[in-house]
XYZ file of C-alpha atoms in Angstrom:
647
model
C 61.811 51.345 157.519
C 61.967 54.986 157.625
C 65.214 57.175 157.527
C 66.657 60.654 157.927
C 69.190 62.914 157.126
C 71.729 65.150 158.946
C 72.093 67.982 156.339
C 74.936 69.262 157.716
C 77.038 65.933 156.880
C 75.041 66.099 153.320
C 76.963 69.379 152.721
C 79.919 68.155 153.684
C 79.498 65.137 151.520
C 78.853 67.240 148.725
C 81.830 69.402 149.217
C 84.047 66.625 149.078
C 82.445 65.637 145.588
C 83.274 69.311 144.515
C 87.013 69.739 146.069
C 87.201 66.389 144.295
C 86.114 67.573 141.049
C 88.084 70.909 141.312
C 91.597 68.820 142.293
C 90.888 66.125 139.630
C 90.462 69.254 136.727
C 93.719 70.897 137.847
C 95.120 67.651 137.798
C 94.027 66.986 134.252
C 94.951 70.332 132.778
C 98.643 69.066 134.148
C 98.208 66.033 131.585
C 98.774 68.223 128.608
C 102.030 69.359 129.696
C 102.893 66.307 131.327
C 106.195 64.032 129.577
C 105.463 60.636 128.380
C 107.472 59.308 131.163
C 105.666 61.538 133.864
C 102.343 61.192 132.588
C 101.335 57.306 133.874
C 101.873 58.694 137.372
C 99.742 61.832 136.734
C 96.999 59.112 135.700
C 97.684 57.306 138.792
C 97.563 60.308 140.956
C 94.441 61.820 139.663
C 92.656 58.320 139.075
C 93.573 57.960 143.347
C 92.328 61.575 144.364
C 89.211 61.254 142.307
C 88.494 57.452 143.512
C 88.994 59.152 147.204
C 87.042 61.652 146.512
C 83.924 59.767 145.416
C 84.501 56.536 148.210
C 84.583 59.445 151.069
C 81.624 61.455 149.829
C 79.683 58.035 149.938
C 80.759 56.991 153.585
C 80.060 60.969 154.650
C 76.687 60.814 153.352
C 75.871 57.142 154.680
C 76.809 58.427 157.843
C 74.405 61.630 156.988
C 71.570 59.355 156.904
C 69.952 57.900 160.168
C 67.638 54.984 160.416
C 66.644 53.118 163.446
C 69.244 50.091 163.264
C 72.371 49.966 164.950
C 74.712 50.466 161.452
C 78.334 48.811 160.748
C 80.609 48.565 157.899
C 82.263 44.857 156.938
C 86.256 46.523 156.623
C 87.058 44.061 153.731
C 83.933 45.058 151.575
C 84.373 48.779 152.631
C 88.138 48.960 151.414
C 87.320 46.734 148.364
C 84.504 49.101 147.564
C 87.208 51.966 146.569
C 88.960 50.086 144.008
C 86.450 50.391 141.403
C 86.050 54.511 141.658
C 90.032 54.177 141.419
C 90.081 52.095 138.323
C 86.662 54.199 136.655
C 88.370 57.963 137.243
C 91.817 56.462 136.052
C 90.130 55.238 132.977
C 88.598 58.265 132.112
C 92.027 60.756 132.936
C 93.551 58.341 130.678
C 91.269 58.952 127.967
C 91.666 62.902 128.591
C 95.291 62.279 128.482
C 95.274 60.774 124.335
C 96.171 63.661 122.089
C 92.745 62.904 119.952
C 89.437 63.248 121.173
C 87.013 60.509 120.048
C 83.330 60.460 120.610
C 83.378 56.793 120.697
C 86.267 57.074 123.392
C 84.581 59.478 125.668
C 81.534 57.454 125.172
C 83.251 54.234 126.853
C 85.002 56.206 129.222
C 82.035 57.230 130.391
C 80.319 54.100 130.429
C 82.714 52.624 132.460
C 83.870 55.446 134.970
C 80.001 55.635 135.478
C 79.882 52.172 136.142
C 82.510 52.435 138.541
C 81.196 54.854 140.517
C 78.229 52.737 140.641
C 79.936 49.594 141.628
C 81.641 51.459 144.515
C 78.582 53.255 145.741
C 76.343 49.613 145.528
C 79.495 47.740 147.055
C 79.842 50.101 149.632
C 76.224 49.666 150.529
C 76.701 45.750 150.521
C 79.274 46.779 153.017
C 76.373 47.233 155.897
C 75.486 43.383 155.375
C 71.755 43.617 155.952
C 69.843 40.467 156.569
C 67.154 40.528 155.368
C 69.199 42.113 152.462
C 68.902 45.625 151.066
C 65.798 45.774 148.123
C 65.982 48.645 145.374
C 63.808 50.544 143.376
C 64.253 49.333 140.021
C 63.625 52.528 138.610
C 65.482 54.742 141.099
C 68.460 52.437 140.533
C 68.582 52.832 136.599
C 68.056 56.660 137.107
C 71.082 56.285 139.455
C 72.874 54.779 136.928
C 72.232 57.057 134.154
C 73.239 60.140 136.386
C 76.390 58.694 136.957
C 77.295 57.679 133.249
C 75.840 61.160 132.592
C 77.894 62.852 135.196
C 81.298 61.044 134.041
C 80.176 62.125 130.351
C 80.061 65.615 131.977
C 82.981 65.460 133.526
C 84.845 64.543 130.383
C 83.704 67.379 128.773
C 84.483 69.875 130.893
C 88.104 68.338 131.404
C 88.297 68.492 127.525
C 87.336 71.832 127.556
C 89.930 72.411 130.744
C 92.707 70.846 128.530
C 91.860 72.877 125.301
C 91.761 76.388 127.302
C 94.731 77.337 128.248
C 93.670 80.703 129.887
C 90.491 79.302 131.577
C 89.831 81.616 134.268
C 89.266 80.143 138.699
C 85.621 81.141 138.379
C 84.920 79.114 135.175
C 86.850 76.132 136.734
C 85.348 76.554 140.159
C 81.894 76.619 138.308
C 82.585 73.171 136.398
C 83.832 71.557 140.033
C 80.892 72.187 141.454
C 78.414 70.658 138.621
C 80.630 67.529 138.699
C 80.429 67.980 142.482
C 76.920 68.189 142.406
C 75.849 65.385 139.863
C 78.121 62.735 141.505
C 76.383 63.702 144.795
C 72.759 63.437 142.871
C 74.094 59.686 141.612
C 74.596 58.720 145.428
C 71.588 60.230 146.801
C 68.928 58.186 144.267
C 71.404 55.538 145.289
C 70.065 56.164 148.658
C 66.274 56.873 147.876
C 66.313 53.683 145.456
C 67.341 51.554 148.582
C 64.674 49.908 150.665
C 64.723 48.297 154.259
C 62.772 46.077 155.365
C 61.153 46.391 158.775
C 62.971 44.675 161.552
C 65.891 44.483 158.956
C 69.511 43.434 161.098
C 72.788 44.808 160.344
C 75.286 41.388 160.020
C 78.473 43.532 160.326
C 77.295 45.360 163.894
C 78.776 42.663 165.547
C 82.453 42.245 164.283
C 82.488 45.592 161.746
C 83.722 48.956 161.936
C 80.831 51.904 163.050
C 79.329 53.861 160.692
C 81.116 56.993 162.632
C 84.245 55.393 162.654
C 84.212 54.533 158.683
C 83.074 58.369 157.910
C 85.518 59.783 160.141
C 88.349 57.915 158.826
C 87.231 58.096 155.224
C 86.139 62.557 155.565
C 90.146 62.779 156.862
C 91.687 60.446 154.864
C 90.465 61.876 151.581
C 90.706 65.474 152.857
C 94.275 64.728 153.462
C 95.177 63.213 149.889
C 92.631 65.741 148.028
C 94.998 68.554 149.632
C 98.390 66.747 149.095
C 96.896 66.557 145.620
C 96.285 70.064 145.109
C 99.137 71.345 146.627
C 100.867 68.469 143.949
C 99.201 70.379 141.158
C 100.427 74.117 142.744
C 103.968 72.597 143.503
C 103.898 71.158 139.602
C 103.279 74.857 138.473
C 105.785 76.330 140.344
C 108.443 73.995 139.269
C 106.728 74.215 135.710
C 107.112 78.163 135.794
C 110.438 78.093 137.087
C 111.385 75.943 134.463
C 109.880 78.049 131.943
C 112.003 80.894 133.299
C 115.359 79.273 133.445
C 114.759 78.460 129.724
C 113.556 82.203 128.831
C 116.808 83.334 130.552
C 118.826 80.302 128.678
C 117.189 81.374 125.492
C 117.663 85.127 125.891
C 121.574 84.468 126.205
C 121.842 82.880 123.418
C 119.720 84.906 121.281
C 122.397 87.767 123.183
C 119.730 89.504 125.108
C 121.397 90.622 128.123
C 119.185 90.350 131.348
C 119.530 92.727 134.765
C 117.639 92.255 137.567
C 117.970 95.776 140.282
C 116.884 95.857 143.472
C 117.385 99.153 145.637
C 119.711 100.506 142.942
C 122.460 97.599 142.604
C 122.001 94.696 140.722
C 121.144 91.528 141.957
C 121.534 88.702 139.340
C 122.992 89.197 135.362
C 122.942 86.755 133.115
C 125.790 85.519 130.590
C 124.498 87.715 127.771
C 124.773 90.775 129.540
C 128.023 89.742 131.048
C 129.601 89.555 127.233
C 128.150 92.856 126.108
C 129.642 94.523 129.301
C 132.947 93.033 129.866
C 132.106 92.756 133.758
C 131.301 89.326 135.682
C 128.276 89.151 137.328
C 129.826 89.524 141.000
C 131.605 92.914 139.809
C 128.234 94.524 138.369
C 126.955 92.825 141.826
C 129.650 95.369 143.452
C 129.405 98.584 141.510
C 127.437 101.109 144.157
C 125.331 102.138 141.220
C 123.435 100.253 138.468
C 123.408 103.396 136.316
C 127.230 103.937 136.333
C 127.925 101.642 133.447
C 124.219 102.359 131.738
C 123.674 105.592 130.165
C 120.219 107.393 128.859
C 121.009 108.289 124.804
C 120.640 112.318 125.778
C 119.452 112.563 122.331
C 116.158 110.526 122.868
C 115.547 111.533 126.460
C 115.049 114.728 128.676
C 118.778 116.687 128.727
C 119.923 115.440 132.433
C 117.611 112.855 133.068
C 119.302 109.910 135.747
C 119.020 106.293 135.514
C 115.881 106.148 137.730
C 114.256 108.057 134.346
C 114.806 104.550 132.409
C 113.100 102.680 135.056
C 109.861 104.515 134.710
C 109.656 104.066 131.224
C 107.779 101.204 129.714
C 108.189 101.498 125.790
C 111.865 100.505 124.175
C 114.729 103.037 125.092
C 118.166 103.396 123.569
C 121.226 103.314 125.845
C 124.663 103.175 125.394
C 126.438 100.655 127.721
C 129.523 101.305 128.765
C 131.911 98.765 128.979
C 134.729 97.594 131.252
C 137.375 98.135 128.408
C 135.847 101.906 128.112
C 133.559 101.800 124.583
C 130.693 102.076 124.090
C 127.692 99.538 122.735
C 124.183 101.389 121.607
C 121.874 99.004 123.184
C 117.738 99.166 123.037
C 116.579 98.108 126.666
C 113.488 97.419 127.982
C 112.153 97.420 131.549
C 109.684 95.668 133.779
C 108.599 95.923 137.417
C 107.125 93.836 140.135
C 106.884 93.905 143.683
C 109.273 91.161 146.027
C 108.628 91.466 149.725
C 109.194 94.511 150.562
C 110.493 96.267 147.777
C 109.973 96.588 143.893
C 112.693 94.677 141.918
C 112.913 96.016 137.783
C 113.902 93.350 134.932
C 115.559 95.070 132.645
C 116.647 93.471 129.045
C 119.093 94.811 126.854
C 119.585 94.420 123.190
C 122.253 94.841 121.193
C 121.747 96.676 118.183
C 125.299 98.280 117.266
C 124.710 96.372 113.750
C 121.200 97.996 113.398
C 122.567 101.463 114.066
C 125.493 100.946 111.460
C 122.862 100.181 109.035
C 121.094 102.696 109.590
C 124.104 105.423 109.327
C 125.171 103.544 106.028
C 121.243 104.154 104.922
C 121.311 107.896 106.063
C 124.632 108.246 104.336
C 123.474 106.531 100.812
C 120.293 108.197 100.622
C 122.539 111.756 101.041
C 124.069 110.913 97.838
C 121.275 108.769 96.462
C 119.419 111.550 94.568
C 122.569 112.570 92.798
C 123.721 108.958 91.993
C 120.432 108.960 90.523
C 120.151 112.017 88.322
C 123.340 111.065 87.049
C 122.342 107.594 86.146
C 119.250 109.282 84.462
C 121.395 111.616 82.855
C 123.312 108.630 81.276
C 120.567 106.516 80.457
C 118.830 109.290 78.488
C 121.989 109.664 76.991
C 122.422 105.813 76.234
C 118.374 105.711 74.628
C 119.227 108.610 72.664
C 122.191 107.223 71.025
C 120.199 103.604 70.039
C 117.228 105.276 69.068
C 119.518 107.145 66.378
C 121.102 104.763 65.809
C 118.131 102.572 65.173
C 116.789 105.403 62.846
C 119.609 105.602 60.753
C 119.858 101.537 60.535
C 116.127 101.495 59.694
C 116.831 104.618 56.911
C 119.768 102.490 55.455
C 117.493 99.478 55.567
C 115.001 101.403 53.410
C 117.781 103.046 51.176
C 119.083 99.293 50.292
C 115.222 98.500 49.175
C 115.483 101.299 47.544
C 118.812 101.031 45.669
C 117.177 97.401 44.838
C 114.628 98.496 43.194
C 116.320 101.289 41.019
C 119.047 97.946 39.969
C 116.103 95.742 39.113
C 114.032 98.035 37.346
C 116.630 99.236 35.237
C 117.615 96.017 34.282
C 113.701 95.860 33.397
C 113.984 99.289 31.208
C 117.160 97.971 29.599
C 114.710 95.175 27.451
C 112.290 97.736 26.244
C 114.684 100.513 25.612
C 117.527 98.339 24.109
C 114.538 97.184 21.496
C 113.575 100.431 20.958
C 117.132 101.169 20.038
C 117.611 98.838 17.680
C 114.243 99.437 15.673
C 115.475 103.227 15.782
C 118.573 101.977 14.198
C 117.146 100.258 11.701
C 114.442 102.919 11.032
C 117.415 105.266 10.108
C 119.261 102.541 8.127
C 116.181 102.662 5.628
C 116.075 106.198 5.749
C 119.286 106.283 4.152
C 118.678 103.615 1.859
C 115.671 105.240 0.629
C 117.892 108.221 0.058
C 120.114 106.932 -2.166
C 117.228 104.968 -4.129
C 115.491 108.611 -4.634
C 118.975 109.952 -6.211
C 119.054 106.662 -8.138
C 115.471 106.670 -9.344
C 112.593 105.403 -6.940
C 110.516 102.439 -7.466
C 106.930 101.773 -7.018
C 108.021 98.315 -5.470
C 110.768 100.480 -3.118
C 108.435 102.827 -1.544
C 106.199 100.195 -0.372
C 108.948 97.953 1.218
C 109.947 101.117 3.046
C 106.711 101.928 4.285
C 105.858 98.674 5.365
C 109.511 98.604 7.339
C 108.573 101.869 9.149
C 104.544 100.987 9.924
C 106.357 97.309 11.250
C 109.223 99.267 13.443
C 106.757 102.039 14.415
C 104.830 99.729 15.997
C 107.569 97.773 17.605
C 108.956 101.785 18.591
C 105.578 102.118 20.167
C 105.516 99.340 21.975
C 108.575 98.887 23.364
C 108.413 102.609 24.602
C 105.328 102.498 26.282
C 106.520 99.436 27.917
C 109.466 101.356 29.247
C 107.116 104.392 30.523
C 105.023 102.390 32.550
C 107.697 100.741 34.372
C 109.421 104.189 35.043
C 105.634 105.360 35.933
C 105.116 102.546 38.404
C 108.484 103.261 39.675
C 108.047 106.680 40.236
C 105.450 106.016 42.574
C 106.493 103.880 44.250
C 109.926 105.297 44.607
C 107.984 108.717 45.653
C 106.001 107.234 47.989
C 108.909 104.991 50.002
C 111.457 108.161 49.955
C 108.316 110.140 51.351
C 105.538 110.227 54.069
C 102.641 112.056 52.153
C 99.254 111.015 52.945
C 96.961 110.551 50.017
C 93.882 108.722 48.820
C 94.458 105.458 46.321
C 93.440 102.010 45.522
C 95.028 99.741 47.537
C 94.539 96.465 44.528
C 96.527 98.851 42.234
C 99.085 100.204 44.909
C 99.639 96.452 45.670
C 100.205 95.529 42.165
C 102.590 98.744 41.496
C 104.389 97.455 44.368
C 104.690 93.696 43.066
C 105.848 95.058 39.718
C 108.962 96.577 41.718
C 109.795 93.262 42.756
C 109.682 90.970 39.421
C 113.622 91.416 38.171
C 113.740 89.849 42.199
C 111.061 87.456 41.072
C 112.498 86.778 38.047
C 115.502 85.369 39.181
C 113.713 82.584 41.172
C 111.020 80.101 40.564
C 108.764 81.723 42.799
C 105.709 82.822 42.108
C 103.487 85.604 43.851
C 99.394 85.538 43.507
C 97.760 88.783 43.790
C 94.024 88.077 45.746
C 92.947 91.764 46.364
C 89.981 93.231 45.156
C 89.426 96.300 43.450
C 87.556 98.943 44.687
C 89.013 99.284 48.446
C 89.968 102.605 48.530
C 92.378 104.066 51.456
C 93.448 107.327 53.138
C 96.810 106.172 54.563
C 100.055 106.626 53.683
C 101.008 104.318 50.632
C 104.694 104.841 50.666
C 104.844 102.714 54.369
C 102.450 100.496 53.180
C 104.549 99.736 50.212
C 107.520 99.412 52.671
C 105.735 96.531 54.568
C 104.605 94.271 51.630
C 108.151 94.606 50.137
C 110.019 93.424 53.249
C 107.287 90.856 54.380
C 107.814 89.353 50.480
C 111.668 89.863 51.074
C 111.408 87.655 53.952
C 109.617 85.279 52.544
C 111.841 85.301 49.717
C 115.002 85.168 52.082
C 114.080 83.253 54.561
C 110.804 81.275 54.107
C 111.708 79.348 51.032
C 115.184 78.361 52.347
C 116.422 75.428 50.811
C 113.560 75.938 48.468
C 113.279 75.732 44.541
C 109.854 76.807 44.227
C 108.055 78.401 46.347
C 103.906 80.139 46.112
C 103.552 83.501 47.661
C 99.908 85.017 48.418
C 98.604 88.606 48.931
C 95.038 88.522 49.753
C 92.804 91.201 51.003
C 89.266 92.003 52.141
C 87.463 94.307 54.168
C 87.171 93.347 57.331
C 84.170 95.867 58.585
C 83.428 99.225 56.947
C 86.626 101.144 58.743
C 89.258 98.214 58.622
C 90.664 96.493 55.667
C 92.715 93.002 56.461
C 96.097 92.410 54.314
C 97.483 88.519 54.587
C 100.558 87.462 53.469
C 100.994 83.923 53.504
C 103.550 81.580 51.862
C 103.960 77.890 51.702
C 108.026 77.923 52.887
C 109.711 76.588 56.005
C 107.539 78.457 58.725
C 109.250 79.692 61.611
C 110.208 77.734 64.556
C 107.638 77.934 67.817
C 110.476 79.617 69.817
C 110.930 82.210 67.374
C 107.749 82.776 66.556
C 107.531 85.509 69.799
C 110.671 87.153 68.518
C 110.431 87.311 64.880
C 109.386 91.580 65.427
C 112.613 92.059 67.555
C 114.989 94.399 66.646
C 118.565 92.604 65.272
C 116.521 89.084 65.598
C 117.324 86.890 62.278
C 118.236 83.115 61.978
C 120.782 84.702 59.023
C 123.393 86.760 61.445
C 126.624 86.910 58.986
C 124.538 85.829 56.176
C 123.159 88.696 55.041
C 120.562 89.013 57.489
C 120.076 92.363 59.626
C 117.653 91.170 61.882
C 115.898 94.609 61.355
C 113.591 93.839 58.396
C 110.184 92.568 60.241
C 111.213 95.112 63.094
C 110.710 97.940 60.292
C 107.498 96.289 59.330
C 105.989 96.203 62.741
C 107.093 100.098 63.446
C 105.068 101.037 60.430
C 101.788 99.461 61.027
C 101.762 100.035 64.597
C 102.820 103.838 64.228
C 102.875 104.991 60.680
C 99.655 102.936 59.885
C 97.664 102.889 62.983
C 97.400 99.440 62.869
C 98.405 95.898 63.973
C 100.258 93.150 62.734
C 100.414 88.814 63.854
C 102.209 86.099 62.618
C 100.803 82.608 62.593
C 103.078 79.584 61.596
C 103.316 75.727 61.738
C 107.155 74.456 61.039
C 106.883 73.121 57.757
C 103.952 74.615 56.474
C 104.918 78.124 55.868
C 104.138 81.295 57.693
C 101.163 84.021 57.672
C 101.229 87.831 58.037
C 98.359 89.336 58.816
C 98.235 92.921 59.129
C 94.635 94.699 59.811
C 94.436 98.442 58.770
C 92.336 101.118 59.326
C 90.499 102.699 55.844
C 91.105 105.920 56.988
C 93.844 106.869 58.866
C 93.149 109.162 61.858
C 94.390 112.939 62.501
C 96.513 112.185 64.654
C 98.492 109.738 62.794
């Protein structure tokens, strides 16, 4: 049986499918904003518009196609047949509507709003009741199928992408209603082509059903009429949406105190609670003042000498005011202004701030930075004053330091002289006692016998003369240089093995009266151009310390000064000791000036500080300090061979 079409009913068929497709997007955009409570009904609604949509496009384009058998429509089939486009769009806005978008989701919603629109197109076809009954194309009818799963996969995506774009523009959503337009009219027209009549084929429902006219000309209205109460739904939504928005801008502005005028022909026509607290008026009386400018005033400092109120309203960056109020004073205010038109005139929004707290701030700001420079240079001025005093201070702490090591080495090494000398005495004594004796034996008559015992006496105290007196002037040797070296900063070439050992000789009356013991490991034949008095300095308080501090609680103790060259330009000293060791949170301030565990004991706390000044300045060096509680502590200083210039 042959058949034909009436294209002007297939456009209007397909422009149903598209103003169904554009209503159902806007509807769905209105699901993201939608309340939990509102949005089942926005479901409902859309899932209604878009089943309406689809069921009238399909009676519009059966009526669109003509074949030579009188054509009716069984009413209980044709208003069942709606039901499952209903339940198929409502499935899929419902999906749109989750706040998660699943592949697996969209997948099933497609499935089945696909096979919705498939059950209502082939139910609406069962509708005509053909005997013999209506064949199809097996083909045609899967490739129907697929373009309508396809087409509801579409759809989905483009409604996703609707509900993620909040600034999508009418062309871009135009352009999507018309491919979902266009692919839900493709799915009904290989409906069509897949259907096939047998010749001499009778329509059952002619008899008893509703025309084909009739059916398309109630279905066309019908869902013309709820596709437009839906859109204007979606437009009405908006506007209550925006005015909502706006009452809560103006809500929000008041109590953030952002005062809000709205003028009109040069009086104002609505103020809200904000500006009615900054300005002491009501909202009728600023209603009733003949001017909008009389209580509003340009800041004449920021703005063209005798410029009006009408100036502010052509501005449009921030300008600063000052408000008058009802009570007379005056409230700096930043304003700024906004047109649009309203019928027939242009209405300007004007918001004012507040900001008498910002301009105090700023006039404290001004007024400290006037005095700022001076408050400065005067602090300077003290500071400098302040360092000045502690570094001499410092200095002459640090030279009284040094005069104490001193004045302890001039007690202990004449308490070492006193031995030697006090010997030296006593032979000398006894060397003149025989003198005399020897004397008196030559007046008497000398012996043979006599002469020898006397010159063995003076060979025996010669000797002992000798040697107690060159004892005594090597001590006073080694003492004088290392007292000339500490009490001066001369530069000079020596040994450091035998300026070590010179040094350690200082401090055996110290030694002495302990049972520590102090091991020399240096080297002979490392030969420096440094200062020697400093360096003296440093191994005398590091072995102090030690002494002091390291074996604490301590009978004996083992000291160690080891050295070794370290390249050709650096020699490495090490001063280790097998005491206490130092604790790990003192181990960072053990250089500090004033720092000592023995405040009121004895302890100045300036000792290592003296030692660290040296080798960093004096010496050109660097010092460390490694230590394990309980298993003593290690000094290592690392010097350079020859000291530069500018040291």
């Amino acid at each position: 049986m042959t058949s034909s079409y009436d294209w002007s009913l297939v456009l209007f068929s397909v422009f149903i499918a598209v103003f169904a497709s554009y209503t159902t997007l806007r509807l769905a955009f209105h699901l993201v904003w939608a309340s939990p409570q509102t949005r089942p009904y926005w479901i409902a609604g859309g899932g209604f518009a878009m089943g309406m949509g689809i069921w009238g496009m399909h009676f519009v384009g059966m009526l669109a196609m003509h074949i030579p058998v009188s054509v009716a429509y069984d009413p209980a089939i044709t208003a069942f047949s709606v039901v499952p486009a209903i339940l198929g769009s409502a499935i899929a806005l419902y999906v749109v509507s989750r706040p998660q978008r699943s592949a697996a989701w969209q997948l099933l919603a497609s499935v089945l709003m696909g096979t919705g629109i498939v059950a209502m197109h082939y139910s609406g076809m069962a509708a005509m009741q053909m005997s013999p009954p209506i064949a199809y194309d097996p083909t045609l009818f899967a490739v129907s199928v697929l373009i309508a799963v396809a087409a509801s996969w579409a759809a989905l995506a483009l409604v996703f992408r609707e509900r993620g774009d909040s600034g999508v523009s009418l062309a871009h959503r135009l352009f999507s209603a018309v491919a979902m337009g266009m692919a839900i009219a493709g799915m009904h027209y290989t409906g069509m082509a897949a259907a096939r009549f047998e010749p001499g084929s009778v329509c059952m429902a002619a008899a008893t059903g509703l025309s084909g006219s009739s059916i398309a000309l109630f279905a066309g209205l019908s869902v013309v009429l709820v596709l437009v109460a839906s859109l204007a739904l979606t437009f009405f939504g908006e506007v209550v949406g925006e005015n909502n928005f706006y009452k809560a801008l103006l809500a929000a502005q008041s109590a953030a105190g952002e005062g809000v005028v709205l003028l009109e022909r040069g009086k104002v026509v609505y103020a809200n609670p904000a500006i009615e607290l900054l300005s002491g008026y009501t909202e009728s009386e600023l209603k009733a003042l003949p001017s909008w400018d009389l209580w509003i005033e340009l800041d004449r400092q920021r703005t063209v000498p005798g410029a009006t109120g009408d100036a502010l309203l052509q501005t449009s960056s921030r300008t600063e005011v000052a408000l008058k109020t009802r009570l007379g004073a005056v409230v700096p205010c930043e304003v700024v202004v906004s047109s649009f038109r309203h019928v027939q005139s242009t209405r300007y929004l004007l918001v004012c701030i507040d900001i008498s707290e910002r301009k105090a701030s700023q006039e404290a700001l001004l007024a400290l930075n006037a005095t700022l420079e001076q408050r400065v240079d005067a602090r300077t001025r003290e500071l400098r004053s302040t360092m000045v005093q502690l570094q001499t201070a410092q200095a002459e702490l640090i030279q009284a330091e040094k005069m104490a090591s001193l004045g302890a080495l001039v007690a202990g090494i004449s308490h070492e002289l006193n031995t030697p000398i006090g010997n030296s005495l006593t032979v000398a004594s006894t060397m003149q006692e025989q003198a005399q004796s020897l004397r008196l034996a030559i007046d008497q008559g000398l012996t043979r016998s006599r002469l020898v015992a006397f010159s063995k006496a003076m060979e025996e105290g010669a000797d002992i003369l000798v040697r107690s007196l060159q004892t005594a002037a090597r001590l006073v040797i080694s003492f004088k240089q290392v007292a000339v070296d500490q009490a001066s900063v001369n530069r000079r070439r020596f040994e450091l093995h035998t300026t070590v050992l010179d040094s350690l000789t200082m401090l055996r009356p110290m030694l002495r009266k302990t049972s520590h013991t102090v091991d020399c490991q240096i080297p002979a034949g490392i030969w420096m151009d440094s200062y020697p008095g400093p360096l003296g300095q440093v191994l005398t308080n590091l072995i102090t310390n030690a002494l002091v501090h390291g074996f604490d609680g301590r009978e004996r103790g083992q000291l160690q000064v080891a050295g070794r060259l370290v390249d050709q330009t650096h020699v490495e000293i090490i001063v280790r000791d097998d005491g206490v060791g130092i604790d790990a949170e003192n181990l960072s301030r053990v250089f500090d000036p004033f720092f000592t565990t023995k405040l009121g004991r004895g302890g100045s706390g300036l000792g290592l500080n003296i030692v660290y000044n040296l080798v960093a300045t004096r010496l050109g060096g660097r010092i460390k300090v490694d230590s394990t509680p309980g298993h003593g502590a290690s000094f290592t200083v690392v010097l350079p061979l020859c000291l530069p210039d500018s040291h």
